[in-house]
CSV table of C-alpha atoms in Angstrom, one decimal:
chain,number,residue,atom,x,y,z
A,1,MET,CA,15.1,-9.7,3.4
A,2,LYS,CA,14.1,-6.2,2.8
A,3,ILE,CA,10.3,-4.9,2.2
A,4,ILE,CA,9.0,-1.6,1.4
A,5,HIS,CA,6.0,-0.6,2.9
A,6,CYS,CA,4.3,2.4,1.2
A,7,ALA,CA,0.5,3.8,1.0
A,8,ASP,CA,-1.6,6.7,-0.2
A,9,LEU,CA,0.2,7.4,-3.1
A,10,HIS,CA,-2.7,9.5,-4.2
A,11,LEU,CA,-1.7,9.4,-8.1
A,12,GLY,CA,-3.4,11.8,-9.8
A,13,SER,CA,-4.2,14.0,-6.7
A,14,LYS,CA,-5.6,17.6,-7.0
A,15,MET,CA,-3.6,19.7,-4.9
A,16,ARG,CA,-5.2,21.0,-1.6
A,17,ALA,CA,-2.8,24.2,-0.9
A,18,LYS,CA,-4.7,26.4,-3.6
A,19,LEU,CA,-1.6,26.7,-5.6
A,20,PRO,CA,-1.4,28.6,-8.7
A,21,GLU,CA,-2.2,26.2,-11.4
A,22,GLU,CA,1.1,26.2,-13.0
A,23,LYS,CA,2.5,24.7,-9.4
A,24,ALA,CA,-0.5,22.9,-8.7
A,25,GLU,CA,0.3,20.8,-12.4
A,26,GLU,CA,4.1,20.7,-11.4
A,27,ARG,CA,3.3,19.1,-8.1
A,28,ARG,CA,0.7,16.5,-9.5
A,29,GLY,CA,3.9,15.7,-11.2
A,30,GLU,CA,5.9,15.5,-8.3
A,31,VAL,CA,3.6,13.2,-6.4
A,32,ARG,CA,4.2,10.5,-9.6
A,33,GLU,CA,7.8,11.1,-9.2
A,34,ALA,CA,7.8,10.4,-5.7
A,35,PHE,CA,6.6,7.1,-6.2
A,36,GLU,CA,9.3,6.3,-9.0
A,37,LYS,CA,11.7,7.4,-6.6
A,38,MET,CA,10.7,4.9,-4.1
A,39,LEU,CA,11.1,2.1,-6.3
A,40,ARG,CA,14.6,3.4,-7.2
A,41,TYR,CA,15.3,3.3,-3.6
A,42,ALA,CA,13.8,-0.3,-3.4
A,43,LYS,CA,16.0,-1.4,-6.2
A,44,GLU,CA,19.2,0.3,-5.2
A,45,ASN,CA,19.0,-1.4,-1.6
A,46,GLY,CA,18.2,-4.6,-2.5
A,47,ALA,CA,14.5,-4.8,-1.5
A,48,GLU,CA,12.5,-7.8,-2.7
A,49,ALA,CA,8.6,-6.7,-2.4
A,50,VAL,CA,6.6,-3.6,-1.8
A,51,LEU,CA,3.7,-3.3,0.0
A,52,ILE,CA,0.7,-0.7,-1.0
A,53,SER,CA,-1.6,-0.3,2.0
A,54,GLY,CA,-4.1,1.3,0.0
A,55,ASP,CA,-5.1,4.6,-2.1
A,56,ALA,CA,-2.5,4.2,-5.0
A,57,PHE,CA,-4.9,6.5,-6.9
A,58,ASP,CA,-6.7,9.7,-5.5
A,59,SER,CA,-10.0,8.9,-7.1
A,60,ASP,CA,-12.2,6.0,-8.0
A,61,ARG,CA,-11.5,6.8,-11.3
A,62,PRO,CA,-8.3,7.5,-11.9
A,63,ALA,CA,-6.8,9.3,-15.1
A,64,MET,CA,-5.4,7.2,-17.7
A,65,ARG,CA,-2.2,8.8,-17.4
A,66,ASP,CA,-1.7,7.8,-13.8
A,67,LYS,CA,-2.7,3.8,-14.4
A,68,GLN,CA,-0.2,3.6,-17.1
A,69,LEU,CA,2.5,4.8,-14.7
A,70,PHE,CA,1.6,2.6,-12.0
A,71,TYR,CA,1.4,-0.5,-14.2
A,72,ARG,CA,4.4,0.3,-16.5
A,73,ALA,CA,6.1,1.1,-13.1
A,74,VAL,CA,5.1,-2.5,-11.5
A,75,GLU,CA,6.1,-4.0,-14.7
A,76,ALA,CA,9.3,-2.1,-15.2
A,77,HIS,CA,10.7,-3.4,-11.8
A,78,LYS,CA,10.4,-7.3,-12.4
A,79,GLU,CA,13.0,-7.8,-9.2
A,80,LEU,CA,10.2,-6.4,-6.9
A,81,THR,CA,7.2,-8.3,-6.1
A,82,PHE,CA,3.7,-5.7,-5.6
A,83,PHE,CA,1.2,-6.6,-2.9
A,84,TYR,CA,-1.5,-3.9,-3.5
A,85,LEU,CA,-4.6,-3.4,-1.4
A,86,ARG,CA,-7.4,-0.8,-2.2
A,87,GLY,CA,-7.8,1.9,0.1
A,88,ASN,CA,-10.8,4.3,0.4
A,89,HIS,CA,-10.0,6.5,-2.8
A,90,ASP,CA,-9.6,4.0,-4.9
A,91,ALA,CA,-11.8,0.9,-3.8
A,92,LYS,CA,-14.9,1.7,-5.9
A,93,GLU,CA,-13.0,1.8,-9.3
A,94,GLU,CA,-13.9,-1.3,-11.0
A,95,ASN,CA,-11.1,-0.3,-13.7
A,96,SER,CA,-8.1,0.6,-11.6
A,97,LEU,CA,-6.8,-3.0,-11.5
A,98,THR,CA,-6.8,-4.0,-15.0
A,99,GLU,CA,-3.7,-5.6,-15.9
A,100,ASP,CA,-2.9,-9.5,-14.7
A,101,LEU,CA,0.7,-8.7,-14.2
A,102,PRO,CA,3.0,-12.0,-12.4
A,103,ASN,CA,4.5,-9.7,-9.9
A,104,LEU,CA,1.5,-7.9,-8.6
A,105,PHE,CA,-0.9,-9.2,-6.3
A,106,THR,CA,-4.0,-7.9,-4.8
A,107,PHE,CA,-6.6,-8.3,-1.9
A,108,GLY,CA,-10.5,-8.5,-2.0
A,109,ASN,CA,-13.5,-8.1,0.7
A,110,GLU,CA,-12.1,-11.6,2.7
A,111,TRP,CA,-8.7,-12.2,3.9
A,112,ALA,CA,-5.9,-13.4,1.0
A,113,THR,CA,-2.9,-14.9,1.9
A,114,TYR,CA,0.5,-15.4,-0.1
A,115,SER,CA,3.4,-16.9,0.9
A,116,PHE,CA,6.8,-15.1,-0.2
A,117,CYS,CA,10.2,-16.4,0.4
A,118,GLY,CA,9.1,-17.7,4.1
A,119,VAL,CA,6.6,-15.0,5.2
A,120,ASN,CA,2.8,-15.1,5.3
A,121,ILE,CA,1.4,-11.5,3.7
A,122,THR,CA,-2.1,-11.2,4.4
A,123,GLY,CA,-4.6,-8.6,3.7
A,124,ALA,CA,-8.4,-7.2,3.3
A,125,GLU,CA,-10.2,-4.6,2.1
A,126,TRP,CA,-11.8,-3.3,5.0
A,127,HIS,CA,-15.3,-1.7,5.2
A,128,ALA,CA,-17.9,-1.3,7.9
A,129,GLU,CA,-19.8,-4.0,6.3
A,130,ASN,CA,-17.3,-6.9,6.7
A,131,ALA,CA,-15.3,-5.6,9.8
A,132,GLU,CA,-17.0,-8.1,11.7
A,133,LYS,CA,-16.4,-11.0,9.9
A,134,LEU,CA,-12.7,-10.3,9.3
A,135,TYR,CA,-12.3,-10.0,13.1
A,136,ALA,CA,-13.4,-13.3,13.6
A,137,SER,CA,-12.0,-15.2,10.7
A,138,LEU,CA,-8.3,-13.7,10.8
A,139,SER,CA,-6.2,-17.0,11.6
A,140,LEU,CA,-2.6,-16.6,11.2
A,141,PRO,CA,-0.2,-19.4,12.1
A,142,GLU,CA,1.7,-19.1,15.1
A,143,ASN,CA,5.1,-20.0,14.1
A,144,GLY,CA,4.8,-18.0,10.4
A,145,VAL,CA,6.3,-14.7,10.2
A,146,ASN,CA,3.0,-12.6,9.6
A,147,ILE,CA,2.6,-9.5,7.9
A,148,VAL,CA,-1.0,-7.8,7.4
A,149,LEU,CA,-1.8,-5.1,5.5
A,150,LEU,CA,-4.8,-3.0,6.4
A,151,HIS,CA,-6.4,0.2,5.3
A,152,GLY,CA,-8.2,2.2,8.1
A,153,ASP,CA,-7.9,4.8,11.5
A,154,ILE,CA,-7.1,2.6,14.4
A,155,GLY,CA,-8.7,5.0,16.3
A,156,GLY,CA,-11.9,4.8,14.3
A,157,GLU,CA,-12.9,2.3,12.0
A,158,ILE,CA,-10.0,-0.5,13.2
A,159,ASP,CA,-10.3,-1.8,16.6
A,160,LEU,CA,-6.8,-2.6,17.5
A,161,ARG,CA,-7.6,-4.3,20.5
A,162,ARG,CA,-9.6,-6.9,18.6
A,163,LEU,CA,-6.3,-7.6,16.3
A,164,LYS,CA,-4.3,-8.4,19.8
A,165,GLU,CA,-3.1,-12.2,19.8
A,166,LYS,CA,-3.5,-13.0,16.3
A,167,ASN,CA,0.1,-13.7,15.9
A,168,ILE,CA,0.6,-10.6,14.1
A,169,ASP,CA,4.3,-9.5,13.5
A,170,TYR,CA,3.8,-6.5,11.5
A,171,LEU,CA,0.6,-4.5,10.5
A,172,ALA,CA,1.3,-2.2,7.5
A,173,LEU,CA,-1.5,0.0,7.8
A,174,GLY,CA,-2.8,3.0,5.5
A,175,HIS,CA,-5.1,6.3,5.5
A,176,ILE,CA,-2.9,8.5,7.7
A,177,HIS,CA,-0.4,10.6,6.3
A,178,SER,CA,2.3,10.8,8.6
A,179,PHE,CA,4.4,8.0,10.0
A,180,SER,CA,3.5,6.4,13.3
A,181,GLU,CA,4.3,3.4,14.9
A,182,GLY,CA,3.1,1.4,17.9
A,183,LYS,CA,2.7,-1.9,19.8
A,184,ILE,CA,-0.2,-4.3,19.1
A,185,ASP,CA,0.7,-7.1,21.7
A,186,GLU,CA,4.0,-8.5,23.0
A,187,ARG,CA,4.6,-10.1,19.5
A,188,GLY,CA,3.4,-7.6,17.2
A,189,THR,CA,3.5,-4.1,16.0
A,190,TYR,CA,2.1,-1.8,13.6
A,191,ALA,CA,2.9,1.6,11.8
A,192,TYR,CA,1.4,4.0,9.2
A,193,SER,CA,3.8,4.4,6.3
A,194,GLY,CA,2.1,8.0,5.7
A,195,CYS,CA,2.0,9.8,2.2
A,196,LEU,CA,4.9,9.7,-0.2
A,197,GLU,CA,4.7,13.4,-0.6
A,198,GLY,CA,2.6,16.1,1.2
A,199,ARG,CA,0.0,17.6,-0.9
A,200,GLY,CA,-1.8,20.1,1.0
A,201,TYR,CA,-1.0,22.4,4.8
A,202,ASP,CA,-2.9,19.8,6.4
A,203,GLU,CA,0.0,17.4,5.3
A,204,CYS,CA,3.3,19.2,7.1
A,205,GLY,CA,6.2,17.4,8.1
A,206,LYS,CA,8.5,14.4,6.6
A,207,LYS,CA,7.0,12.2,4.2
A,208,GLY,CA,8.3,9.0,3.2
A,209,PHE,CA,8.0,5.2,3.6
A,210,VAL,CA,9.1,2.3,5.7
A,211,LEU,CA,11.9,0.1,5.3
A,212,LEU,CA,11.2,-3.3,7.0
A,213,ASN,CA,13.8,-6.0,7.8
A,214,VAL,CA,12.8,-9.2,7.9
A,215,ILE,CA,14.1,-12.3,9.1
A,216,PRO,CA,11.7,-15.1,7.2
A,217,GLN,CA,10.7,-18.2,8.7
A,218,ASP,CA,13.4,-20.8,8.8
A,219,PRO,CA,12.6,-23.3,5.6
A,220,GLY,CA,14.3,-25.7,7.8
A,221,GLY,CA,11.4,-25.9,10.4
A,222,MET,CA,12.8,-23.6,13.1
A,223,GLY,CA,9.5,-21.7,12.9
A,224,ALA,CA,9.7,-18.5,15.0
A,225,LYS,CA,13.6,-19.2,15.6
A,226,ASN,CA,16.0,-17.9,13.4
A,227,ALA,CA,19.2,-19.9,12.5
A,228,ALA,CA,21.1,-18.6,15.3
A,229,GLY,CA,18.8,-19.9,18.1
A,230,GLY,CA,17.2,-15.9,18.6
A,231,GLU,CA,13.7,-14.9,18.3
A,232,LYS,CA,12.8,-13.5,14.9
A,233,LYS,CA,11.8,-10.0,14.4
A,234,ILE,CA,10.8,-7.5,11.7
A,235,SER,CA,12.8,-4.2,12.3
A,236,VAL,CA,10.8,-0.9,11.2
A,237,ALA,CA,12.9,2.1,9.8
A,238,PHE,CA,11.1,5.4,8.6
A,239,VAL,CA,12.9,6.5,5.5
A,240,PRO,CA,12.2,10.2,4.4
A,241,SER,CA,12.0,10.7,0.7
A,242,SER,CA,9.7,13.5,-0.3
A,243,ILE,CA,10.5,15.7,-3.0
A,244,ARG,CA,9.3,18.7,-1.1
A,245,GLU,CA,8.9,19.2,2.8
A,246,ILE,CA,5.5,21.1,3.9
A,247,THR,CA,6.2,23.0,7.3
A,248,GLU,CA,4.2,25.0,9.6
A,249,TYR,CA,5.3,28.3,11.4
A,250,ARG,CA,3.5,30.1,14.2
A,251,VAL,CA,5.4,33.6,14.5
A,252,ASP,CA,4.7,36.2,17.4
A,253,VAL,CA,5.2,39.4,15.7
A,254,SER,CA,4.2,41.5,18.8
A,255,ALA,CA,7.3,43.5,18.9
A,256,ALA,CA,6.8,44.8,15.9
A,257,LYS,CA,5.9,48.7,15.4
A,258,ASN,CA,5.4,48.3,11.7
A,259,ASP,CA,4.9,45.9,8.7
A,260,TYR,CA,8.7,46.1,8.1
A,261,GLU,CA,9.7,45.1,11.4
A,262,ALA,CA,6.9,42.1,11.1
A,263,ARG,CA,8.8,41.1,8.1
A,264,GLU,CA,12.0,40.9,9.6
A,265,ILE,CA,10.9,38.7,12.4
A,266,VAL,CA,9.0,36.0,10.1
A,267,ARG,CA,12.1,36.0,7.7
A,268,ARG,CA,14.3,35.2,10.8
A,269,ALA,CA,11.8,32.7,12.0
A,270,VAL,CA,11.2,30.5,9.1
A,271,VAL,CA,14.3,28.6,8.2
A,272,SER,CA,13.0,26.2,5.5
A,273,PRO,CA,15.0,25.0,2.7
A,274,GLN,CA,14.0,27.0,-0.3
A,275,LYS,CA,12.7,24.0,-2.3
A,276,ASP,CA,9.9,23.5,0.6
A,277,MET,CA,6.5,25.3,1.1
A,278,VAL,CA,5.9,26.6,4.0
A,279,ARG,CA,2.5,28.1,6.0
A,280,VAL,CA,3.2,30.8,8.6
A,281,TYR,CA,0.5,31.9,11.2
A,282,LEU,CA,1.2,35.4,12.2
A,283,THR,CA,0.1,35.6,16.0
A,284,GLY,CA,0.5,38.1,18.9
A,285,GLU,CA,-0.9,41.8,19.4
A,286,VAL,CA,0.1,44.6,17.2
A,287,GLY,CA,-0.4,48.4,17.8
A,288,PHE,CA,0.1,49.0,14.1
A,289,ASP,CA,-2.7,49.0,11.2
A,290,ARG,CA,-2.7,45.3,10.2
A,291,ARG,CA,-4.8,45.7,7.1
A,292,ALA,CA,-2.0,45.0,4.7
A,293,LEU,CA,0.0,42.9,7.3
A,294,GLU,CA,-0.8,39.2,5.6
A,295,LYS,CA,-0.2,40.6,2.0
A,296,SER,CA,2.9,42.3,3.0
A,297,VAL,CA,4.8,39.1,4.8
A,298,SER,CA,3.4,37.2,1.9
A,299,GLU,CA,5.2,39.2,-0.7
A,300,SER,CA,8.1,39.3,1.6
A,301,LEU,CA,8.2,35.3,1.4
A,302,SER,CA,7.4,35.0,-2.3
A,303,GLY,CA,10.9,34.7,-3.6
A,304,ARG,CA,12.5,32.6,-0.7
A,305,TYR,CA,10.5,29.4,-1.1
A,306,TYR,CA,8.9,27.3,-3.5
A,307,TYR,CA,5.3,28.4,-2.3
A,308,ALA,CA,4.5,30.7,1.0
A,309,SER,CA,1.0,30.8,2.7
A,310,VAL,CA,0.4,33.5,5.3
A,311,LYS,CA,-2.5,33.7,7.4
A,312,ASP,CA,-2.9,36.8,10.1
A,313,GLU,CA,-4.1,35.4,13.2
A,314,THR,CA,-2.7,38.7,15.4
A,315,ARG,CA,-5.1,41.0,17.1
A,316,ALA,CA,-5.0,44.5,18.0
A,317,LYS,CA,-3.0,45.9,20.9
A,318,CYS,CA,-5.2,47.0,23.6
A,319,ASP,CA,-4.1,48.5,26.9
A,320,PHE,CA,-7.1,48.1,29.4
A,321,ALA,CA,-5.2,49.4,32.4
A,322,ALA,CA,-5.2,52.9,30.3
A,323,TYR,CA,-8.7,52.6,29.1
A,324,ALA,CA,-9.8,51.9,32.8
A,325,ALA,CA,-8.2,55.2,33.8
A,326,GLU,CA,-9.9,57.5,31.7
A,327,ASN,CA,-12.3,58.6,34.0
A,328,ASN,CA,-14.7,60.5,32.0
A,329,SER,CA,-14.9,58.3,28.8
A,330,LEU,CA,-17.4,55.9,28.0
A,331,LYS,CA,-14.7,53.4,27.2
A,332,GLY,CA,-13.6,53.8,30.6
A,333,GLU,CA,-16.6,53.3,32.4
A,334,PHE,CA,-17.0,50.1,29.8
A,335,VAL,CA,-13.7,48.7,30.8
A,336,ARG,CA,-14.3,49.1,34.3
A,337,LEU,CA,-17.5,47.5,34.5
A,338,THR,CA,-16.1,44.8,32.6
A,339,LEU,CA,-13.1,44.1,34.8
A,340,ALA,CA,-15.3,44.1,37.8
A,341,ARG,CA,-17.7,41.3,36.6
A,342,GLU,CA,-17.1,38.2,38.9
A,343,ASP,CA,-19.3,36.0,36.3
A,344,LEU,CA,-16.5,36.2,33.6
A,345,THR,CA,-13.4,34.6,33.4
A,346,ALA,CA,-10.1,36.3,32.4
A,347,GLU,CA,-10.6,35.2,28.7
A,348,GLU,CA,-13.8,36.1,28.6
A,349,LYS,CA,-13.6,39.7,29.9
A,350,ASP,CA,-10.3,39.8,27.2
A,351,ALA,CA,-13.0,39.1,24.3
A,352,VAL,CA,-15.5,41.5,25.9
A,353,ILE,CA,-13.3,44.2,26.3
A,354,ARG,CA,-11.7,43.8,22.9
A,355,LEU,CA,-15.0,43.6,21.1
A,356,GLY,CA,-16.6,46.6,22.9
A,357,ILE,CA,-13.4,48.9,22.3
A,358,ASN,CA,-13.4,48.0,18.5
A,359,VAL,CA,-17.0,48.9,18.1
A,360,LEU,CA,-16.5,52.1,20.1
A,361,GLU,CA,-13.6,53.2,18.0
A,362,ASN,CA,-14.4,52.0,14.7
A,363,GLY,CA,-18.0,51.2,14.9
A,364,GLU,CA,-17.6,47.6,13.8
A,365,ALA,CA,-16.8,44.3,15.5
A,366,GLU,CA,-13.6,42.3,15.1
A,367,LEU,CA,-13.9,38.7,16.6
């Protein structure tokens, strides 16, 4: 049996990449399209259920357009059974779940379990107020196939150690927007599906959902064994599906003698598909006027990608040896004294000299 695990759809999201409004509106539409694209995949590949581990909506007051998209999509895919756990973004909205659909099942503040085709699907909305009670009250059958839905950070509010030996086979997590997986104990695994579509430059990399291949509990009573006598298992496969990928590059332009050469270095280094979004950090030390560098490189990339953002993190090239060799200058004396100090690390000396030279030459400090 195939089950889709997704999370963090964030329908109605405000784009966090500071896009022009026209592109921001287009990206909001692509977030909606990503949800529909996943459901088409589920139908075409014979999935029977969709687990949504929180944050279907970006706001605790979702727009009618996004609510209608969600409900109409669920209603249109009668071949799929949906299990929806609200997350921290949509949990407060009393009206976010207003329709009673036969193929949509939800969870509350206490554990709820649904038996689906020989699999126990259990979930609860996790809050600081009910966490202790949920740890203590989770009870799953040893011989069942048990999937648990939670929304939260296992490095923070959810203590993975307290979910060990609870007979969990698969923990379907939401809240972290990149795919990751790991072991709970000898029996169980967990995974964050990540979001379907990156929305800002803090959500770089491949985005998508998880496809679970599940061997259900044998209705004939074989319990944890399948018909062939082997141990039951749930296999996990990440399916990249985003419409656009967001990629971050750090490009050293130290070898450039001017803006033109810096642009050429960046153009060779940035190799994303044209449909994607890129963020480029310029690094290194340069010996030419850098005031127009960020704008110049950004303009050179603007027609090559859906959207490009450039951040200049270069530093002015500083030849300490040349300054130290100046015997009759204030800068030379300053550099020699700083290099001779034993109470500063090499990194601290570098920073002090750069700051001092900039003040002496330009009358201003560049931190």
